[in-house]
Short mmCIF file of C-alpha atoms in Angstrom, two decimals:
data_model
loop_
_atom_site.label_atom_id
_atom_site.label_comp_id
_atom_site.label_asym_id
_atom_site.label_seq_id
_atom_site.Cartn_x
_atom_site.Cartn_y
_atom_site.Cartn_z
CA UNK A 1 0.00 0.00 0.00
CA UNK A 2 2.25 2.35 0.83
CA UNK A 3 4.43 1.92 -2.41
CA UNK A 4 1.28 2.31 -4.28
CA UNK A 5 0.90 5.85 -2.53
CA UNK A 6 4.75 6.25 -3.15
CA UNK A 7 4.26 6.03 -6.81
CA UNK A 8 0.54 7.98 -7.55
CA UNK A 9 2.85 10.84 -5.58
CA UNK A 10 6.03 10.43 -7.64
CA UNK A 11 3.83 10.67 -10.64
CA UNK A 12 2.17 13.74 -9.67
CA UNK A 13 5.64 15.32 -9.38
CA UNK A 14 6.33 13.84 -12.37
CA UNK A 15 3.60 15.84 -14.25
CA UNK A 16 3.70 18.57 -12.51
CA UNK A 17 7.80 19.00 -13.40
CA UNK A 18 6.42 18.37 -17.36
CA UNK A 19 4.09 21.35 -17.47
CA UNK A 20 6.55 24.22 -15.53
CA UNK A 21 9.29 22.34 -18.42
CA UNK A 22 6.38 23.32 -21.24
CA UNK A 23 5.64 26.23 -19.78
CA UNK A 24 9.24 27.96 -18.77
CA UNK A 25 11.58 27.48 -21.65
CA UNK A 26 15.52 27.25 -20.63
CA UNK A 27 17.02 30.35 -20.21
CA UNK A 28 20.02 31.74 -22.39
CA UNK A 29 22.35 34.57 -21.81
CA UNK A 30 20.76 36.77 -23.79
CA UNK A 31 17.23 36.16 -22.14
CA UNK A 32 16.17 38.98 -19.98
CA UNK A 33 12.59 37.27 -19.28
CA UNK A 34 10.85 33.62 -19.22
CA UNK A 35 9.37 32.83 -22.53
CA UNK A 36 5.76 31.69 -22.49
CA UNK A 37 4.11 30.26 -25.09
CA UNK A 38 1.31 31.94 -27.17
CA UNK A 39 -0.91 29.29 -27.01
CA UNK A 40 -1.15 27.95 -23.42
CA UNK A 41 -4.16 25.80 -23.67
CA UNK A 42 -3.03 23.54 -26.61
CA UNK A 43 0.50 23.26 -24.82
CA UNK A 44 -0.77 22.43 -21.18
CA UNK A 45 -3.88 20.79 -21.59
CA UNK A 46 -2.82 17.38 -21.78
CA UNK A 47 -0.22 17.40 -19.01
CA UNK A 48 -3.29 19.41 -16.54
CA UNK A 49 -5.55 16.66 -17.83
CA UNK A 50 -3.00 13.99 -16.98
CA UNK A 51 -2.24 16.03 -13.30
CA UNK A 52 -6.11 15.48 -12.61
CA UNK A 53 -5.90 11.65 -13.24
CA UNK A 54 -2.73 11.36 -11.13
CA UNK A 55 -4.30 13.78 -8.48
CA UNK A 56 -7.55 11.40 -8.53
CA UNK A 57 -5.40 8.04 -8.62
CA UNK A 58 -3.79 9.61 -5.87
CA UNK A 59 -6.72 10.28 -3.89
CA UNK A 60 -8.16 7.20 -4.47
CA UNK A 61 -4.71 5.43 -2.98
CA UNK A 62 -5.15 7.78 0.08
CA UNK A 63 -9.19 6.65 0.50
CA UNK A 64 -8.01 2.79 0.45
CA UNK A 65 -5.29 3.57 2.68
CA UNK A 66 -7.83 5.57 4.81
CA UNK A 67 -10.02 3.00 4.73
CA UNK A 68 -7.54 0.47 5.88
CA UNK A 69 -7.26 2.64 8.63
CA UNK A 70 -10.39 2.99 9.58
CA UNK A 71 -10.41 -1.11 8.98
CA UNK A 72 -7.47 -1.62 11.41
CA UNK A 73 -8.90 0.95 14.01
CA UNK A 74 -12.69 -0.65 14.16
CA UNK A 75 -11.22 -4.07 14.31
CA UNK A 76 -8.40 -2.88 17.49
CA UNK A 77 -11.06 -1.04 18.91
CA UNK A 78 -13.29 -4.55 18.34
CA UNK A 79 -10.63 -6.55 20.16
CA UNK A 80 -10.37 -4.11 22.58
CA UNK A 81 -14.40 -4.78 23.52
CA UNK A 82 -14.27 -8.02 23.01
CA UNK A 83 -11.08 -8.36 25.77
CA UNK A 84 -12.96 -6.35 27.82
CA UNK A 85 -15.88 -8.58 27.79
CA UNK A 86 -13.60 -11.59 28.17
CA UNK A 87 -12.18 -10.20 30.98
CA UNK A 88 -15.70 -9.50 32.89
CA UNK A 89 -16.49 -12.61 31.91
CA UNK A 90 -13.11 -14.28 33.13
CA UNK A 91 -13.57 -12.20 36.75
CA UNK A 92 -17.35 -13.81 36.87
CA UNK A 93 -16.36 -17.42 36.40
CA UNK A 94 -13.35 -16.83 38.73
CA UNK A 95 -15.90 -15.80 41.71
CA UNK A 96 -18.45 -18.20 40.87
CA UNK A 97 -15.67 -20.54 41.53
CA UNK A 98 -14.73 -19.23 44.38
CA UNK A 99 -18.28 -19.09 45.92
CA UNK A 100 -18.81 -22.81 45.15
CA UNK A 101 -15.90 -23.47 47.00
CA UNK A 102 -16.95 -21.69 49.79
CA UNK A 103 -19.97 -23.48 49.78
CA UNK A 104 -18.15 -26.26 49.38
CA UNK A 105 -16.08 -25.67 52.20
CA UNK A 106 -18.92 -24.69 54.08
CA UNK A 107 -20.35 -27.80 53.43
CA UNK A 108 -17.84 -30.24 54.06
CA UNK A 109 -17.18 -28.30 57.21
CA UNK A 110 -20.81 -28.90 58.66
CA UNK A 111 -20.43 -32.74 57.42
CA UNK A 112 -17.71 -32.95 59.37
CA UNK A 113 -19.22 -31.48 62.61
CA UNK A 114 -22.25 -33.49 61.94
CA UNK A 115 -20.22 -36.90 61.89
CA UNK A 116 -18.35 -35.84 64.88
CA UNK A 117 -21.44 -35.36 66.82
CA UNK A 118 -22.97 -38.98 65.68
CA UNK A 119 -19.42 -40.52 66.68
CA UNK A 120 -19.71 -38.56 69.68
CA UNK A 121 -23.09 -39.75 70.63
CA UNK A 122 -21.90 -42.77 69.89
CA UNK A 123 -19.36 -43.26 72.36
CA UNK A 124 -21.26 -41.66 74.47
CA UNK A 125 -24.06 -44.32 73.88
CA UNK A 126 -21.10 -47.09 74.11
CA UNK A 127 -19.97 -45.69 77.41
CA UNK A 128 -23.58 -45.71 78.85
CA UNK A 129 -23.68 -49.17 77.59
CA UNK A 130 -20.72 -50.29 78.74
CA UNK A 131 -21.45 -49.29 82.08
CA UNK A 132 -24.74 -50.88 82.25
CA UNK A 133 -22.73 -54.02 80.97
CA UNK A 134 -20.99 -53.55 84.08
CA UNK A 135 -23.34 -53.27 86.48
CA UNK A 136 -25.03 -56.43 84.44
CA UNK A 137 -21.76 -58.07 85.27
CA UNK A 138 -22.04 -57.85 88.80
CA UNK A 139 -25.21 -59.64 88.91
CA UNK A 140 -24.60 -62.95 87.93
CA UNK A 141 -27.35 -65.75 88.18
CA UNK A 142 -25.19 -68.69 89.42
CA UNK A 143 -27.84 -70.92 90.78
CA UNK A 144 -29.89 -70.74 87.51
CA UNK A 145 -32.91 -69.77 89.34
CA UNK A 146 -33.20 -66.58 87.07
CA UNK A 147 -32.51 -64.08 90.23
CA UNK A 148 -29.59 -62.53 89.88
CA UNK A 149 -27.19 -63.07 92.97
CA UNK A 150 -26.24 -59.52 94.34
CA UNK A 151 -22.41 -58.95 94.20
CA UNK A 152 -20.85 -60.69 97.36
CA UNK A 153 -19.01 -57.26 98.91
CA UNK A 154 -21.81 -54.90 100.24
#
């Protein structure tokens, strides 16, 4: 692109240097003044036609090159939105996450405490047991008679 705009300007130059050569004769020693032509219009016409088309294939250069401008600018400032987005998007994800595992935590947490308090309860319900085990102990029915004999000591 840019050697495109490169050349529509070098040719503009180009034309421009032909008509001040048509127009502006070399001067000699004896010259006192620049020589014009009589007939301008005939002389200069074609070169100020051919000015226009480079001046208009110039132009035209600059719009596409404008336009890929304005191309590269909507699709940056697209990216830009679209990271932007991403990155709301990314920050909502990463505290969903992190409320799940709260609540996970959470949770697991108050599963824990509730098994501790069963295998509390049941020691407590094995100690109770035990003790009653205990005092069944003591009563033994040795005569079969389906009394229990109180213990011998008190």
């Amino acid at each position: 692109m840019n050697n495109l705009l490169e050349n529509a300007a070098d040719n503009i130059f180009i034309t421009s240097a032909n008509i001040l050569d048509t127009l502006t004769y070399r001067f000699s020693t004896t010259a006192t003044d620049v020589t014009v032509p009589n007939n301008n219009d005939t002389l200069t016409a074609p070169l100020v036609e051919q000015l226009a088309k480079d001046f208009d294939t110039f132009n035209l250069v600059l719009n596409d090159y404008g336009m890929d401008l304005n191309n590269c600018v909507y699709i940056i400032n697209s990216m830009k939105t679209k990271n932007a987005k991403e990155k709301v998007i990314r920050a909502k994800r990463e505290q969903q996450r992190l409320e799940e595992e709260r609540l996970r935590l959470i949770k697991e947490k108050e599963e824990n405490e509730r098994k501790e308090k069963l295998a509390q309860e049941l020691k407590q319900k094995q100690a109770l047991q035990a003790e009653a085990n205990e005092d069944d102990e003591d009563d033994i029915d040795l005569f079969g008679t389906g009394v229990p004999t109180p213990p011998s000591g008190s």
